[in-house]
Amino acid sequence: MTDNAEIPESNVDVLIIGAGPAGLMAASSLAHLKVPFRIIDRRRTKIFTGQADGLQCRSLEIFDSLGFADRVKKEANHMMEICMWNPDPESGEQGIRRSDRIPDTIVGLSRFQQIVLHQGRIERFFLDNIAKYHQVAGLGPWRGVERGVVPEALEITAKTDGEGEELYPVRVKLRGLSEDEAGVKQVNVGAEGLGGKSVGNIGGDGMFRSNLGDHEKDEEEEEEMMKRARERGGETEVVNCKYVIGCDGARSWTRRALGFELDGEATDFIWGVMDIIPITDFPDIRMRCAIHSANDGSLMVIPRENRLVRLYIQLKEVTPDASGRADRSKITPALIFGAAQRIMHPYKIDYEHCDWWTAYQIGQRIANSFSDDANRVFLAGDAVHTHSPKAGQGMNVSMQDSYNLAWKVGLVAKGICKPSILSTYQSERRRVAQDLIDFDQKFSRLFSGRPAKDVMDAEGVSMEEFKDAFLKGNLFASGLIVNYGPSNLVIKPGDPAEQGDGSEKSRRLEGTPHSITEEEFAKKQALAAGLPVGMRFNSFKVLNQACARPWHFQERLKLDGRFRVVLFAGNILAPGQKERVQKFCDRLNAPGSFLRRATPRGAKIDSVVEVLTIHSAKRTETELLRDFPDILHPFDPHYGWDYSKVFVDDVSYHEGFGDAYKNYGVDKERGCVVAVRPDQYVGWVGDLEDFGELEQYFERFLVLANEQ
Amino acid sequence: MTDNAEIPESNVDVLIIGAGPAGLMAASSLAHLKVPFRIIDRRRTKIFTGQADGLQCRSLEIFDSLGFADRVKKEANHMMEICMWNPDPESGEQGIRRSDRIPDTIVGLSRFQQIVLHQGRIERFFLDNIAKYHQVAGLGPWRGVERGVVPEALEITAKTDGEGEELYPVRVKLRGLSEDEAGVKQVNVGAEGLGGKSVGNIGGDGMFRSNLGDHEKDEEEEEEMMKRARERGGETEVVNCKYVIGCDGARSWTRRALGFELDGEATDFIWGVMDIIPITDFPDIRMRCAIHSANDGSLMVIPRENRLVRLYIQLKEVTPDASGRADRSKITPALIFGAAQRIMHPYKIDYEHCDWWTAYQIGQRIANSFSDDANRVFLAGDAVHTHSPKAGQGMNVSMQDSYNLAWKVGLVAKGICKPSILSTYQSERRRVAQDLIDFDQKFSRLFSGRPAKDVMDAEGVSMEEFKDAFLKGNLFASGLIVNYGPSNLVIKPGDPAEQGDGSEKSRRLEGTPHSITEEEFAKKQALAAGLPVGMRFNSFKVLNQACARPWHFQERLKLDGRFRVVLFAGNILAPGQKERVQKFCDRLNAPGSFLRRATPRGAKIDSVVEVLTIHSAKRTETELLRDFPDILHPFDPHYGWDYSKVFVDDVSYHEGFGDAYKNYGVDKERGCVVAVRPDQYVGWVGDLEDFGELEQYFERFLVLANEQ
């Protein structure tokens, strides 16, 4: 980077490049953790129509941990059922019929169900949330996303590892664009493409962002634009960062700056997308539908908010040329909609209003590395994995990437965690991305394939196989079966260094590795069979002991950077059990305990690790102050006892019985102890007597008093 | 009123005087109805601490009909249980013990339960809601509450009844106050009153608004202030209104302008109120508690949001003098808190932070009339009824007053309803106010009385009697047993003119009265035993037929000024029943039907009366377009079929089974028809063949096409 004395220079803990869902998730998480950050985006305005919009269960659980799941739920369309439509044998391959109905979200999987809402609204909720928590965090009023700003150069100093390490080792040069330069290209199609429909009724053309866009030309134009901006001598500055998070999409500048490539390839399948208000006699237009026609291709119906319906439509008429690229000029709304009408025959479908449309060529690509060697610059979302949008996974997995990353970066930047935890970002998330791509490959093939005529038709896709894949895909898509591998944050058998890319980088940064045998682990896991180590802490209703209010337990696991120890105290009224709980608490409370050592001088005892209790005795026979050691409801001279930390697994007046012990698979008499990460993933399970192991768990990655 | 040519003059449909909860409820309702209004308040700022804060079930249902119950629920403290504490016979009258626990909200009463949130937040939600719907209504950006503005004169022209009637017959002269003049008096007590606690920890003193305030002096000061404002020649204007709603509190200017008085008297009971963060060993501090001590008086605990707890504390040391007034100067936080400490003995209670405190003398007063003779100026809330705050009723009943009134005023102002419906405001709400006052008298006596020592102690209050009153009081307080008497809006036996005050005004404005015998009515009511005519439409979950999404049916009864016909279509798949439904729909759809005549030319068929359907066949065997007449899911050339109006009483995937037919007491085969007012009250119940009666119901109060 050419230094220029006149360029203003400043420091920031974290710089986020890109303000799509992944970047905003990182920003929101950091605001909740009270970590200073800046977020830039080249676009001048946020998104208003089109784009990704399916929100899976896990994303809603995450939104709830940030405090805005309710806003999303309120505005979204709630999809309840998937209807499978297949060729109707009685109509001689000319029509379709409903062959199956399945619930859209598997029953009992989460307290949320899959919903659909336009990405622009999600971004709005993020912006409101960031502004609120930025203020709450004492970081002052948030200046918002810095729009029309692009990174121009990125440099990581060599001093990132060990002695003499620089505090802000990543230098990024930023340049402000003029309004013209930052404007998003958005071309509306003319009336001719639409069989005479007026232009006013056709909304945004999303082709410019599609993977069918002419990217060589785009890159030339971009280079030209940047050159003009440099010549113009627009505003520049240098930001020195502890960490950089690149969430700048499929054509990520940050990824290119690190010299990484996406590996993978495109298929021959081309699909169109239209958001319309349909006028139709098709009976299931307000259901999610997977339609396979005999000869005209496949179609997916996604009902949306405000009477809108999204159609994903296979375009059999358009095929890639020898270079593997399709001719984008052939793709018009009329072509796409004509295909939809043929697939849905004998039902009629038309529209007066189209909100947005695009087309894409199915393909799957993934980056080999998700961060630089020093774990200072990270990539998330589309910057490291791309795939087809139909499974409603893109926005979800991208947000889950940065949700996984941001608290790790934030806690290391604050000096609460050791840098070694940073390597778990790649080991945990790259595997998820690989799984996603494998799933998408299989699913796209089944969805784009011709339905089998009969069991002898080996080239056709069996509709039973498709339904089976759809069901499995739904489970995968929920985001709830993600199961992180072993690391210092997740105590289970296996070699931590073999997770992710197995590179020297991972090995070096992993810190003191733990080791646990399969047999030992099985014993521990059996103490809480419903809380698999490596998976997210599932939610059931419990009552606050002091006020009898029912809470979904996950509501008490908000993202604020704190780890939690969940003490399943069992039957606290049984004398033997009470003694076990007392012993556990005595160790927690002892002067040299990890809890005391983790707590900064002068801070509250729950500032780094919060202890939450769920017991199984009768609520009305138990009393908070009488029956529970003080450390479970700490006293504050200004605020008195803490009434918010002890819960009971008992029947509520108005909201039934969560039966939490049973659902978590925990013994009602003896209980157990569970360590939970800030992102709600289970890190360790053990017995009340395993205090030493619990302590070791935290010692591996927390910066404790004697190390400060 | 002295006319002054230089004073600016303008028209508005409705002027609301006072921006407390009652006034804001009126404003929000009118915004939802798209009726132009203005709202003024003498105070410069809204409330920040203290004041009423219990929110009963019915209020939450109403908030939901406006769209912000979720915000209230999210921030509020949810009270679950009431604990009764009485003298402990084993401690020789020196202590208290818990004698009972009851649920705070009777189970199954509503989909909401009683919660507690500071009035200032409720006002914030109202303001946000009004701004949003004012814009949606096409009334332009809302200018907000006009603060620091007072009414100075009010005149109703004689031409309000019949020929030559003026469109805006109420002239109100307004004056703007200077910042000084509009400032709220708020005196903080010094440290000396608090036994050495620092001033900084004592929040707002609410005595200035208490009924123990020196009102003669206040009125003198007010007169003086207005005189100064007139002399200063501040900004004035004249507003000509169709209607005026006075929500200006216990000392209502509007009420005085109409020449009305409040009747009733004060008792000898004096109570103090403190909002503190308690430091205590009392086990039930996060429960609602009713505590009777043997000799030191009574106390109520109301746990609140943000660790706050409100204490209502009987002050036995302060008694009214010969004039019936207590000496307010004696009342300090130290005096109030000392009483609390004695009542709660042997438990210890202290605090570091007091948010707000006040004291009041229990009394009940009610206005004889709630509107002027021409039904042009109405009074609501504290302006027409005052009572003690302990039952958490003041804000609730006040908001429910203006919720009852605003849609009537709004629909008459818009020319949709006949003015005769306006007399039902007084007939419906004055009885509720009278019931409230009777309840409060009884409850206050029982709460302030000394507990009986034994069954022979006739002067003491029996704790069984108290518990019984508490349970009944809870039911009353929920707002859900309100049962409006007969009128043209509520078809049940009795003389409409005998409701309310029975004055000539009511009789004259009632319009053509209906008549129904007890026997006829019993037959109709039996068709929907769970939907009593005159009570609010209870809510159970049903599924949208087109998308299987579960809705609490009340969610579909939003306040937008529309009446609803709920068609319980029964088993639509049974041929005989299908025919009955078809016949009913044919009559609905006929050119001269009330539905067609009620719909303004060019407007959608559901703009004045919306038809909603709940059927009881299996969802998956039924299809919206195939099985239901078009009028139940009207077609729009731009938007296609309406998928939002037909529901099914069936099992949901994720939210159980509402069992709506059973809960509404409707026959699953044959169904019935229910007419619902815009405020969710049941107006009429009948059979599918009673179309003529349904038509008559609407003809009595709707302005139909041939009358327009």
PDB file of N, CA and C in Angstrom, chain B residues 208-259:
ATOM      1  N   PHE B 208     -48.811  15.897  43.087  1.00  0.00           N
ATOM      2  CA  PHE B 208     -49.492  17.011  42.413  1.00  0.00           C
ATOM      3  C   PHE B 208     -50.671  16.543  41.575  1.00  0.00           C
ATOM      4  N   ARG B 209     -50.665  15.262  41.197  1.00  0.00           N
ATOM      5  CA  ARG B 209     -51.789  14.754  40.413  1.00  0.00           C
ATOM      6  C   ARG B 209     -52.750  13.934  41.267  1.00  0.00           C
ATOM      7  N   SER B 210     -52.375  13.721  42.521  1.00  0.00           N
ATOM      8  CA  SER B 210     -53.195  12.906  43.408  1.00  0.00           C
ATOM      9  C   SER B 210     -54.473  13.648  43.778  1.00  0.00           C
ATOM     10  N   ASN B 211     -55.484  12.888  44.222  1.00  0.00           N
ATOM     11  CA  ASN B 211     -56.686  13.576  44.700  1.00  0.00           C
ATOM     12  C   ASN B 211     -56.463  14.176  46.087  1.00  0.00           C
ATOM     13  N   LEU B 212     -55.249  13.987  46.628  1.00  0.00           N
ATOM     14  CA  LEU B 212     -54.898  14.687  47.866  1.00  0.00           C
ATOM     15  C   LEU B 212     -54.268  16.040  47.570  1.00  0.00           C
ATOM     16  N   GLY B 213     -54.077  16.326  46.315  1.00  0.00           N
ATOM     17  CA  GLY B 213     -53.527  17.623  45.943  1.00  0.00           C
ATOM     18  C   GLY B 213     -54.481  18.730  46.376  1.00  0.00           C
ATOM     19  N   ASP B 214     -53.956  19.934  46.494  1.00  0.00           N
ATOM     20  CA  ASP B 214     -54.784  21.062  46.909  1.00  0.00           C
ATOM     21  C   ASP B 214     -55.456  21.646  45.670  1.00  0.00           C
ATOM     22  N   HIS B 215     -56.657  21.153  45.387  1.00  0.00           N
ATOM     23  CA  HIS B 215     -57.255  21.495  44.104  1.00  0.00           C
ATOM     24  C   HIS B 215     -57.800  22.902  44.035  1.00  0.00           C
ATOM     25  N   GLU B 216     -58.238  23.417  45.204  1.00  0.00           N
ATOM     26  CA  GLU B 216     -58.701  24.808  45.157  1.00  0.00           C
ATOM     27  C   GLU B 216     -57.541  25.713  44.771  1.00  0.00           C
ATOM     28  N   LYS B 217     -56.420  25.452  45.413  1.00  0.00           N
ATOM     29  CA  LYS B 217     -55.236  26.254  45.104  1.00  0.00           C
ATOM     30  C   LYS B 217     -54.842  26.016  43.643  1.00  0.00           C
ATOM     31  N   ASP B 218     -54.876  24.762  43.215  1.00  0.00           N
ATOM     32  CA  ASP B 218     -54.523  24.446  41.835  1.00  0.00           C
ATOM     33  C   ASP B 218     -55.415  25.204  40.865  1.00  0.00           C
ATOM     34  N   GLU B 219     -56.711  25.214  41.167  1.00  0.00           N
ATOM     35  CA  GLU B 219     -57.633  25.883  40.252  1.00  0.00           C
ATOM     36  C   GLU B 219     -57.388  27.378  40.212  1.00  0.00           C
ATOM     37  N   GLU B 220     -57.088  27.951  41.385  1.00  0.00           N
ATOM     38  CA  GLU B 220     -56.739  29.381  41.403  1.00  0.00           C
ATOM     39  C   GLU B 220     -55.511  29.629  40.532  1.00  0.00           C
ATOM     40  N   GLU B 221     -54.514  28.773  40.719  1.00  0.00           N
ATOM     41  CA  GLU B 221     -53.280  28.940  39.943  1.00  0.00           C
ATOM     42  C   GLU B 221     -53.541  28.799  38.457  1.00  0.00           C
ATOM     43  N   GLU B 222     -54.402  27.857  38.124  1.00  0.00           N
ATOM     44  CA  GLU B 222     -54.719  27.631  36.720  1.00  0.00           C
ATOM     45  C   GLU B 222     -55.423  28.850  36.122  1.00  0.00           C
ATOM     46  N   GLU B 223     -56.387  29.386  36.889  1.00  0.00           N
ATOM     47  CA  GLU B 223     -57.128  30.554  36.420  1.00  0.00           C
ATOM     48  C   GLU B 223     -56.159  31.715  36.198  1.00  0.00           C
ATOM     49  N   GLU B 224     -55.245  31.837  37.142  1.00  0.00           N
ATOM     50  CA  GLU B 224     -54.235  32.886  37.074  1.00  0.00           C
ATOM     51  C   GLU B 224     -53.373  32.716  35.811  1.00  0.00           C
ATOM     52  N   MET B 225     -52.984  31.445  35.589  1.00  0.00           N
ATOM     53  CA  MET B 225     -52.129  31.127  34.439  1.00  0.00           C
ATOM     54  C   MET B 225     -52.852  31.447  33.135  1.00  0.00           C
ATOM     55  N   MET B 226     -54.111  31.044  33.032  1.00  0.00           N
ATOM     56  CA  MET B 226     -54.878  31.301  31.811  1.00  0.00           C
ATOM     57  C   MET B 226     -55.037  32.811  31.601  1.00  0.00           C
ATOM     58  N   LYS B 227     -55.202  33.515  32.699  1.00  0.00           N
ATOM     59  CA  LYS B 227     -55.356  34.968  32.605  1.00  0.00           C
ATOM     60  C   LYS B 227     -54.072  35.583  32.027  1.00  0.00           C
ATOM     61  N   ARG B 228     -52.954  35.108  32.569  1.00  0.00           N
ATOM     62  CA  ARG B 228     -51.667  35.603  32.070  1.00  0.00           C
ATOM     63  C   ARG B 228     -51.514  35.286  30.574  1.00  0.00           C
ATOM     64  N   ALA B 229     -51.907  34.051  30.211  1.00  0.00           N
ATOM     65  CA  ALA B 229     -51.787  33.640  28.810  1.00  0.00           C
ATOM     66  C   ALA B 229     -52.631  34.541  27.920  1.00  0.00           C
ATOM     67  N   ARG B 230     -53.838  34.868  28.382  1.00  0.00           N
ATOM     68  CA  ARG B 230     -54.704  35.751  27.586  1.00  0.00           C
ATOM     69  C   ARG B 230     -54.090  37.134  27.459  1.00  0.00           C
ATOM     70  N   GLU B 231     -53.558  37.623  28.605  1.00  0.00           N
ATOM     71  CA  GLU B 231     -52.947  38.947  28.575  1.00  0.00           C
ATOM     72  C   GLU B 231     -51.733  38.975  27.651  1.00  0.00           C
ATOM     73  N   ARG B 232     -50.982  37.894  27.710  1.00  0.00           N
ATOM     74  CA  ARG B 232     -49.808  37.792  26.852  1.00  0.00           C
ATOM     75  C   ARG B 232     -50.239  37.781  25.379  1.00  0.00           C
ATOM     76  N   GLY B 233     -51.522  37.425  25.180  1.00  0.00           N
ATOM     77  CA  GLY B 233     -52.035  37.404  23.805  1.00  0.00           C
ATOM     78  C   GLY B 233     -51.439  36.294  22.982  1.00  0.00           C
ATOM     79  N   GLY B 234     -51.227  35.124  23.596  1.00  0.00           N
ATOM     80  CA  GLY B 234     -50.649  33.970  22.876  1.00  0.00           C
ATOM     81  C   GLY B 234     -51.501  33.584  21.684  1.00  0.00           C
ATOM     82  N   GLU B 235     -50.978  32.659  20.929  1.00  0.00           N
ATOM     83  CA  GLU B 235     -51.620  32.202  19.707  1.00  0.00           C
ATOM     84  C   GLU B 235     -53.003  31.609  19.988  1.00  0.00           C
ATOM     85  N   THR B 236     -54.001  32.016  19.246  1.00  0.00           N
ATOM     86  CA  THR B 236     -55.323  31.404  19.400  1.00  0.00           C
ATOM     87  C   THR B 236     -55.840  30.992  18.029  1.00  0.00           C
ATOM     88  N   GLU B 237     -56.816  30.055  18.049  1.00  0.00           N
ATOM     89  CA  GLU B 237     -57.478  29.687  16.815  1.00  0.00           C
ATOM     90  C   GLU B 237     -58.853  29.130  17.151  1.00  0.00           C
ATOM     91  N   VAL B 238     -59.713  29.090  16.151  1.00  0.00           N
ATOM     92  CA  VAL B 238     -61.022  28.479  16.339  1.00  0.00           C
ATOM     93  C   VAL B 238     -61.086  27.241  15.459  1.00  0.00           C
ATOM     94  N   VAL B 239     -61.509  26.134  16.080  1.00  0.00           N
ATOM     95  CA  VAL B 239     -61.667  24.890  15.331  1.00  0.00           C
ATOM     96  C   VAL B 239     -63.147  24.530  15.323  1.00  0.00           C
ATOM     97  N   ASN B 240     -63.704  24.370  14.131  1.00  0.00           N
ATOM     98  CA  ASN B 240     -65.077  23.908  14.005  1.00  0.00           C
ATOM     99  C   ASN B 240     -65.061  22.395  13.814  1.00  0.00           C
ATOM    100  N   CYS B 241     -65.810  21.706  14.676  1.00  0.00           N
ATOM    101  CA  CYS B 241     -65.703  20.252  14.716  1.00  0.00           C
ATOM    102  C   CYS B 241     -67.058  19.601  14.475  1.00  0.00           C
ATOM    103  N   LYS B 242     -67.017  18.412  13.866  1.00  0.00           N
ATOM    104  CA  LYS B 242     -68.224  17.593  13.876  1.00  0.00           C
ATOM    105  C   LYS B 242     -68.464  17.077  15.298  1.00  0.00           C
ATOM    106  N   TYR B 243     -67.378  16.603  15.897  1.00  0.00           N
ATOM    107  CA  TYR B 243     -67.490  16.031  17.247  1.00  0.00           C
ATOM    108  C   TYR B 243     -66.279  16.406  18.083  1.00  0.00           C
ATOM    109  N   VAL B 244     -66.505  16.486  19.391  1.00  0.00           N
ATOM    110  CA  VAL B 244     -65.413  16.728  20.339  1.00  0.00           C
ATOM    111  C   VAL B 244     -65.413  15.591  21.355  1.00  0.00           C
ATOM    112  N   ILE B 245     -64.211  15.071  21.654  1.00  0.00           N
ATOM    113  CA  ILE B 245     -64.084  14.044  22.692  1.00  0.00           C
ATOM    114  C   ILE B 245     -63.195  14.594  23.793  1.00  0.00           C
ATOM    115  N   GLY B 246     -63.760  14.745  24.972  1.00  0.00           N
ATOM    116  CA  GLY B 246     -63.001  15.272  26.111  1.00  0.00           C
ATOM    117  C   GLY B 246     -62.435  14.138  26.936  1.00  0.00           C
ATOM    118  N   CYS B 247     -61.104  14.020  26.888  1.00  0.00           N
ATOM    119  CA  CYS B 247     -60.404  12.982  27.666  1.00  0.00           C
ATOM    120  C   CYS B 247     -59.426  13.692  28.577  1.00  0.00           C
ATOM    121  N   ASP B 248     -59.896  14.773  29.196  1.00  0.00           N
ATOM    122  CA  ASP B 248     -58.958  15.646  29.902  1.00  0.00           C
ATOM    123  C   ASP B 248     -58.968  15.443  31.409  1.00  0.00           C
ATOM    124  N   GLY B 249     -59.222  14.194  31.832  1.00  0.00           N
ATOM    125  CA  GLY B 249     -58.903  13.812  33.207  1.00  0.00           C
ATOM    126  C   GLY B 249     -59.911  14.223  34.254  1.00  0.00           C
ATOM    127  N   ALA B 250     -59.567  13.899  35.501  1.00  0.00           N
ATOM    128  CA  ALA B 250     -60.490  14.063  36.618  1.00  0.00           C
ATOM    129  C   ALA B 250     -60.963  15.506  36.757  1.00  0.00           C
ATOM    130  N   ARG B 251     -60.117  16.452  36.364  1.00  0.00           N
ATOM    131  CA  ARG B 251     -60.523  17.857  36.498  1.00  0.00           C
ATOM    132  C   ARG B 251     -60.860  18.431  35.126  1.00  0.00           C
ATOM    133  N   SER B 252     -61.481  17.617  34.299  1.00  0.00           N
ATOM    134  CA  SER B 252     -61.798  17.902  32.905  1.00  0.00           C
ATOM    135  C   SER B 252     -62.346  19.309  32.632  1.00  0.00           C
ATOM    136  N   TRP B 253     -61.653  20.042  31.775  1.00  0.00           N
ATOM    137  CA  TRP B 253     -62.159  21.340  31.319  1.00  0.00           C
ATOM    138  C   TRP B 253     -63.428  21.126  30.493  1.00  0.00           C
ATOM    139  N   THR B 254     -63.418  20.098  29.655  1.00  0.00           N
ATOM    140  CA  THR B 254     -64.568  19.851  28.788  1.00  0.00           C
ATOM    141  C   THR B 254     -65.823  19.578  29.628  1.00  0.00           C
ATOM    142  N   ARG B 255     -65.653  18.785  30.680  1.00  0.00           N
ATOM    143  CA  ARG B 255     -66.808  18.480  31.534  1.00  0.00           C
ATOM    144  C   ARG B 255     -67.340  19.760  32.162  1.00  0.00           C
ATOM    145  N   ARG B 256     -66.435  20.595  32.623  1.00  0.00           N
ATOM    146  CA  ARG B 256     -66.878  21.851  33.227  1.00  0.00           C
ATOM    147  C   ARG B 256     -67.546  22.742  32.181  1.00  0.00           C
ATOM    148  N   ALA B 257     -67.025  22.703  30.946  1.00  0.00           N
ATOM    149  CA  ALA B 257     -67.626  23.523  29.889  1.00  0.00           C
ATOM    150  C   ALA B 257     -69.054  23.065  29.602  1.00  0.00           C
ATOM    151  N   LEU B 258     -69.323  21.762  29.762  1.00  0.00           N
ATOM    152  CA  LEU B 258     -70.686  21.250  29.561  1.00  0.00           C
ATOM    153  C   LEU B 258     -71.549  21.458  30.804  1.00  0.00           C
ATOM    154  N   GLY B 259     -70.912  21.871  31.896  1.00  0.00           N
ATOM    155  CA  GLY B 259     -71.659  22.108  33.131  1.00  0.00           C
ATOM    156  C   GLY B 259     -71.999  20.851  33.906  1.00  0.00           C
TER     157      GLY B 259
END
